[in-house]
Amino acid sequence: MSFRACLKNTVLHSIVAATFAATAVLGVTASALAADSSAAKKAFVFDDPTPAEQARWRELTSALVASRGLKVFWWNIANGGSEGDVTTLSSNLELLVRSRIKPDVIALGEYSAKALPKATLDLLVAEYPARQFIAYNKHTSTGIAVFSRHPLKTVRAATLRWVPSALSSDAAEAYREYWAKGHPDGGDGFYVRPLREIQVVYEGKAIGLTPIHLAQPWRQLSKQADGKVDFALKTMSELYFGTSNPLITQLAVLSNWLKAGTTPEKLVLRDFNLPRSFAGVPTLGF
């Protein structure tokens, strides 16, 4: 990611972008607000950008301002910021909503009822009349909150499994033991995530939005590793070649689920907890 959170997840740091043939769906990155004079004057908080990044943000902002397409934004807000600093979080979010590149749809990952101060939440409710909340699982009140300026309709729902269906019962048990040792419900309480296709209609075109935030299994490998070097080797092996881990299993299920949908235009709003590349080499998941 070119834009990092300078206050540990209190600053916007995710980009979602796609363009469909019939309807432009442009991702909004908060860093692009640095190029928006109306927002920049209000001290938007962002990392020290390089000249190349600044030029890219200006170009993106110009495209977003000029576009008539649906603007969709994803942000993992980490329950209000890992340091508990909701001031920067709420300020940046309010600037985004009031900027020239105001999104039509905002999806907030790791959202909970106390993640945002009342003033920020009141602004979102006022500006985005259509809203949905998808809890990560039955054990938590944290999940993904979707705010939209246009009506939302859930057209499909499923559960994202994490254990390969082809495994025998004994092999599945061993798989759970390896990847979820110490987790409740044999790992289901950690890995299982809901799948939703939320349809939004924009200028007569239906677009299927799938917000998803996968649980990352890499820390679990540290329990199986013999020291830091072994842990690094195991992680790299799974990232490059692993075909039987929770993340790759869920990505395969997600891919098939998306293909089975009837909405022709789709966009995944996501945090896969998976790097696109590692040491310059693309990961198997991507």
Short mmCIF file of C-alpha atoms in Angstrom, two decimals:
data_model
loop_
_atom_site.label_atom_id
_atom_site.label_comp_id
_atom_site.label_asym_id
_atom_site.label_seq_id
_atom_site.Cartn_x
_atom_site.Cartn_y
_atom_site.Cartn_z
CA MET A 1 0.00 0.00 0.00
CA SER A 2 1.44 3.38 -0.95
CA PHE A 3 -0.42 5.14 1.87
CA ARG A 4 0.32 4.00 5.39
CA ALA A 5 -1.31 4.95 8.63
CA CYS A 6 1.00 7.39 10.37
CA LEU A 7 -0.91 6.94 13.61
CA LYS A 8 -1.33 3.15 13.48
CA ASN A 9 -4.61 2.72 11.65
CA THR A 10 -6.09 6.10 12.58
CA VAL A 11 -5.41 7.37 9.06
CA LEU A 12 -7.12 6.05 5.96
CA HIS A 13 -4.92 3.51 4.26
CA SER A 14 -6.79 1.37 1.74
CA ILE A 15 -7.63 1.69 -1.93
CA VAL A 16 -10.39 -0.12 -3.80
CA ALA A 17 -10.55 0.60 -7.52
CA ALA A 18 -12.29 -0.96 -10.49
CA THR A 19 -13.90 0.19 -13.69
CA PHE A 20 -16.81 -1.62 -15.30
CA ALA A 21 -17.83 -1.34 -18.93
CA ALA A 22 -21.23 0.12 -18.23
CA THR A 23 -20.64 1.97 -14.98
CA ALA A 24 -17.44 3.51 -13.67
CA VAL A 25 -16.78 2.42 -10.10
CA LEU A 26 -13.84 4.39 -8.82
CA GLY A 27 -12.10 3.68 -5.52
CA VAL A 28 -11.45 6.59 -3.21
CA THR A 29 -8.22 6.76 -1.21
CA ALA A 30 -8.07 9.22 1.62
CA SER A 31 -4.55 10.13 0.65
CA ALA A 32 -6.02 11.61 -2.51
CA LEU A 33 -7.55 14.25 -0.30
CA ALA A 34 -4.08 15.70 0.08
CA ALA A 35 -4.54 16.99 -3.44
CA ASP A 36 -8.01 18.35 -2.72
CA SER A 37 -7.43 21.98 -1.75
CA SER A 38 -10.65 22.19 0.25
CA ALA A 39 -9.57 19.26 2.43
CA ALA A 40 -5.86 20.08 2.54
CA LYS A 41 -6.60 23.47 4.12
CA LYS A 42 -8.21 21.65 7.04
CA ALA A 43 -5.05 19.76 7.98
CA PHE A 44 -5.86 16.29 6.73
CA VAL A 45 -3.43 13.90 8.45
CA PHE A 46 -1.33 11.67 6.21
CA ASP A 47 2.18 10.22 5.92
CA ASP A 48 5.01 12.24 4.41
CA PRO A 49 4.40 11.56 0.71
CA THR A 50 7.01 11.35 -2.00
CA PRO A 51 6.73 13.68 -5.01
CA ALA A 52 5.68 10.73 -7.15
CA GLU A 53 2.90 9.81 -4.70
CA GLN A 54 1.71 13.42 -4.55
CA ALA A 55 1.48 13.52 -8.35
CA ARG A 56 -0.44 10.23 -8.36
CA TRP A 57 -2.88 11.53 -5.74
CA ARG A 58 -3.50 14.73 -7.71
CA GLU A 59 -4.19 12.67 -10.83
CA LEU A 60 -6.54 10.34 -8.96
CA THR A 61 -8.38 13.19 -7.28
CA SER A 62 -8.91 14.96 -10.61
CA ALA A 63 -10.32 11.74 -12.09
CA LEU A 64 -12.65 11.26 -9.12
CA VAL A 65 -13.91 14.83 -9.21
CA ALA A 66 -14.59 14.60 -12.95
CA SER A 67 -16.14 11.13 -12.83
CA ARG A 68 -19.88 10.57 -12.88
CA GLY A 69 -19.40 6.99 -11.74
CA LEU A 70 -20.23 5.41 -8.41
CA LYS A 71 -17.50 6.17 -5.86
CA VAL A 72 -16.85 3.36 -3.38
CA PHE A 73 -14.50 3.56 -0.41
CA TRP A 74 -13.10 0.86 1.91
CA TRP A 75 -11.30 1.60 5.17
CA ASN A 76 -10.20 -0.73 7.97
CA ILE A 77 -10.63 1.60 10.94
CA ALA A 78 -9.26 -0.89 13.52
CA ASN A 79 -12.05 -0.26 16.05
CA GLY A 80 -11.21 3.41 16.14
CA GLY A 81 -7.42 3.12 15.93
CA SER A 82 -5.03 0.72 17.63
CA GLU A 83 -3.81 3.51 19.94
CA GLY A 84 -7.33 4.61 20.79
CA ASP A 85 -6.83 7.92 18.96
CA VAL A 86 -10.23 8.48 17.42
CA THR A 87 -9.60 12.21 16.92
CA THR A 88 -7.54 11.75 13.76
CA LEU A 89 -9.80 8.96 12.57
CA SER A 90 -12.99 10.98 12.94
CA SER A 91 -11.44 14.17 11.57
CA ASN A 92 -10.19 12.43 8.43
CA LEU A 93 -13.49 10.67 7.90
CA GLU A 94 -15.46 13.90 8.27
CA LEU A 95 -13.14 15.62 5.80
CA LEU A 96 -13.64 12.79 3.33
CA VAL A 97 -17.44 13.02 3.56
CA ARG A 98 -17.33 16.80 3.07
CA SER A 99 -14.73 16.75 0.28
CA ARG A 100 -15.19 17.04 -3.49
CA ILE A 101 -14.54 13.30 -3.80
CA LYS A 102 -17.21 12.29 -1.31
CA PRO A 103 -17.86 8.54 -1.76
CA ASP A 104 -21.29 7.22 -2.64
CA VAL A 105 -20.62 4.12 -0.56
CA ILE A 106 -18.34 3.78 2.48
CA ALA A 107 -17.48 0.39 3.98
CA LEU A 108 -15.67 0.42 7.33
CA GLY A 109 -13.85 -2.73 8.42
CA GLU A 110 -13.25 -3.54 12.11
CA TYR A 111 -16.19 -1.33 12.98
CA SER A 112 -17.90 -1.46 16.35
CA ALA A 113 -20.51 0.68 18.08
CA LYS A 114 -17.87 2.65 19.98
CA ALA A 115 -15.41 3.06 17.10
CA LEU A 116 -16.58 6.56 16.15
CA PRO A 117 -17.60 9.57 18.24
CA LYS A 118 -21.24 10.60 18.12
CA ALA A 119 -20.64 13.68 15.96
CA THR A 120 -18.91 11.64 13.24
CA LEU A 121 -21.55 8.92 13.34
CA ASP A 122 -24.33 11.52 13.19
CA LEU A 123 -22.70 12.98 10.06
CA LEU A 124 -22.53 9.55 8.41
CA VAL A 125 -26.14 8.80 9.29
CA ALA A 126 -27.26 12.16 7.88
CA GLU A 127 -25.27 11.85 4.64
CA TYR A 128 -25.75 8.11 4.07
CA PRO A 129 -29.39 7.09 4.67
CA ALA A 130 -28.89 3.44 3.63
CA ARG A 131 -26.82 1.35 6.07
CA GLN A 132 -25.96 -2.25 6.82
CA PHE A 133 -23.80 -3.95 9.44
CA ILE A 134 -22.23 -7.39 8.98
CA ALA A 135 -20.71 -8.91 12.14
CA TYR A 136 -17.57 -10.99 11.56
CA ASN A 137 -19.10 -13.91 13.44
CA LYS A 138 -21.49 -14.76 16.25
CA HIS A 139 -18.81 -14.27 18.90
CA THR A 140 -18.23 -10.56 18.27
CA SER A 141 -19.99 -7.25 17.84
CA THR A 142 -17.21 -6.07 15.51
CA GLY A 143 -17.68 -6.26 11.77
CA ILE A 144 -18.14 -4.25 8.58
CA ALA A 145 -20.44 -1.23 8.47
CA VAL A 146 -21.69 -0.13 5.05
CA PHE A 147 -22.99 3.42 4.55
CA SER A 148 -24.60 4.36 1.24
CA ARG A 149 -26.22 7.37 -0.40
CA HIS A 150 -28.28 4.92 -2.48
CA PRO A 151 -30.62 2.11 -1.37
CA LEU A 152 -28.94 -1.19 -0.43
CA LYS A 153 -30.39 -4.67 -0.84
CA THR A 154 -28.82 -7.97 0.23
CA VAL A 155 -29.36 -10.34 -2.69
CA ARG A 156 -27.15 -13.26 -1.55
CA ALA A 157 -25.82 -14.52 1.77
CA ALA A 158 -23.56 -17.44 2.69
CA THR A 159 -20.90 -18.55 5.17
CA LEU A 160 -17.27 -18.54 4.12
CA ARG A 161 -15.77 -21.86 5.23
CA TRP A 162 -12.06 -22.23 5.95
CA VAL A 163 -11.55 -26.01 6.08
CA PRO A 164 -11.08 -27.63 2.64
CA SER A 165 -14.20 -29.68 1.82
CA ALA A 166 -12.16 -32.48 0.21
CA LEU A 167 -10.48 -33.47 3.49
CA SER A 168 -11.50 -36.62 5.33
CA SER A 169 -12.81 -36.20 8.87
CA ASP A 170 -9.43 -37.19 10.34
CA ALA A 171 -7.54 -34.90 7.98
CA ALA A 172 -9.95 -32.06 8.72
CA GLU A 173 -9.37 -32.53 12.45
CA ALA A 174 -5.60 -32.44 11.95
CA TYR A 175 -6.00 -29.33 9.78
CA ARG A 176 -8.00 -27.60 12.51
CA GLU A 177 -5.42 -28.57 15.12
CA TYR A 178 -2.61 -27.12 13.02
CA TRP A 179 -4.29 -23.86 12.02
CA ALA A 180 -6.52 -23.15 15.01
CA LYS A 181 -4.88 -24.61 18.09
CA GLY A 182 -6.13 -22.71 21.12
CA HIS A 183 -9.04 -21.08 19.32
CA PRO A 184 -12.65 -21.69 20.45
CA ASP A 185 -15.07 -23.74 18.37
CA GLY A 186 -12.23 -25.53 16.61
CA GLY A 187 -11.26 -22.28 14.91
CA ASP A 188 -14.70 -21.38 13.56
CA GLY A 189 -14.95 -18.45 15.96
CA PHE A 190 -11.81 -16.98 14.42
CA TYR A 191 -11.86 -17.91 10.73
CA VAL A 192 -15.51 -18.20 9.67
CA ARG A 193 -16.74 -15.04 7.97
CA PRO A 194 -20.10 -14.09 6.44
CA LEU A 195 -20.44 -13.63 2.69
CA ARG A 196 -22.85 -11.00 1.44
CA GLU A 197 -23.67 -9.56 -1.94
CA ILE A 198 -25.20 -6.15 -1.35
CA GLN A 199 -26.77 -4.65 -4.42
CA VAL A 200 -26.75 -0.92 -5.07
CA VAL A 201 -28.43 0.62 -8.11
CA TYR A 202 -26.65 3.57 -9.70
CA GLU A 203 -28.00 5.34 -12.78
CA GLY A 204 -30.17 2.33 -13.57
CA LYS A 205 -27.34 -0.20 -13.27
CA ALA A 206 -27.21 -2.83 -10.49
CA ILE A 207 -23.80 -3.33 -8.90
CA GLY A 208 -23.07 -6.16 -6.48
CA LEU A 209 -20.82 -5.17 -3.56
CA THR A 210 -19.16 -7.87 -1.45
CA PRO A 211 -17.50 -6.49 1.70
CA ILE A 212 -15.10 -9.05 3.18
CA HIS A 213 -12.33 -9.02 5.79
CA LEU A 214 -10.50 -12.32 6.11
CA ALA A 215 -8.81 -13.50 9.29
CA GLN A 216 -5.06 -13.92 8.83
CA PRO A 217 -3.53 -17.29 9.79
CA TRP A 218 0.13 -16.27 9.79
CA ARG A 219 0.47 -15.68 13.52
CA GLN A 220 -0.79 -19.21 14.02
CA LEU A 221 2.32 -20.43 12.22
CA SER A 222 4.47 -18.99 15.01
CA LYS A 223 3.00 -21.64 17.33
CA GLN A 224 4.20 -24.36 14.96
CA ALA A 225 7.61 -22.84 14.20
CA ASP A 226 10.95 -23.53 15.83
CA GLY A 227 12.24 -19.99 16.18
CA LYS A 228 12.05 -16.85 14.04
CA VAL A 229 13.92 -18.26 11.06
CA ASP A 230 11.67 -21.32 10.86
CA PHE A 231 8.63 -19.06 11.24
CA ALA A 232 9.80 -16.85 8.35
CA LEU A 233 10.43 -19.89 6.15
CA LYS A 234 7.03 -21.41 6.95
CA THR A 235 5.28 -18.12 6.24
CA MET A 236 7.05 -17.61 2.92
CA SER A 237 6.32 -21.19 1.94
CA GLU A 238 2.59 -20.71 2.59
CA LEU A 239 2.51 -17.33 0.81
CA TYR A 240 4.21 -18.68 -2.31
CA PHE A 241 3.17 -22.32 -2.50
CA GLY A 242 0.53 -23.04 0.17
CA THR A 243 -2.57 -24.63 -1.29
CA SER A 244 -4.08 -25.88 1.97
CA ASN A 245 -4.25 -23.03 4.44
CA PRO A 246 -7.31 -21.07 5.67
CA LEU A 247 -6.63 -18.00 3.56
CA ILE A 248 -6.12 -19.76 0.23
CA THR A 249 -9.13 -21.99 0.95
CA GLN A 250 -11.36 -18.99 1.62
CA LEU A 251 -10.10 -17.12 -1.44
CA ALA A 252 -11.03 -20.13 -3.60
CA VAL A 253 -14.49 -20.30 -2.04
CA LEU A 254 -14.93 -16.55 -2.48
CA SER A 255 -13.88 -16.73 -6.14
CA ASN A 256 -16.41 -19.48 -6.90
CA TRP A 257 -19.12 -17.64 -4.98
CA LEU A 258 -18.54 -14.46 -6.98
CA LYS A 259 -18.67 -16.36 -10.27
CA ALA A 260 -22.01 -17.88 -9.29
CA GLY A 261 -23.69 -14.51 -8.76
CA THR A 262 -26.20 -13.18 -11.26
CA THR A 263 -25.31 -9.48 -10.90
CA PRO A 264 -23.09 -8.82 -13.94
CA GLU A 265 -21.06 -6.04 -12.32
CA LYS A 266 -19.36 -6.80 -9.02
CA LEU A 267 -16.88 -5.15 -6.70
CA VAL A 268 -15.15 -6.73 -3.71
CA LEU A 269 -14.46 -4.33 -0.84
CA ARG A 270 -11.79 -6.17 0.98
CA ASP A 271 -8.98 -6.70 3.41
CA PHE A 272 -7.57 -10.14 2.59
CA ASN A 273 -4.75 -9.90 5.16
CA LEU A 274 -2.54 -11.07 2.32
CA PRO A 275 0.31 -9.14 0.66
CA ARG A 276 0.22 -8.91 -3.13
CA SER A 277 3.90 -9.77 -3.17
CA PHE A 278 6.62 -10.78 -0.76
CA ALA A 279 10.29 -10.01 -1.45
CA GLY A 280 9.21 -8.85 -4.90
CA VAL A 281 7.51 -12.13 -5.83
CA PRO A 282 3.67 -12.28 -6.24
CA THR A 283 1.93 -14.38 -3.63
CA LEU A 284 -0.12 -17.40 -4.65
CA GLY A 285 -3.38 -15.88 -3.38
CA PHE A 286 -3.15 -12.94 -5.76
#
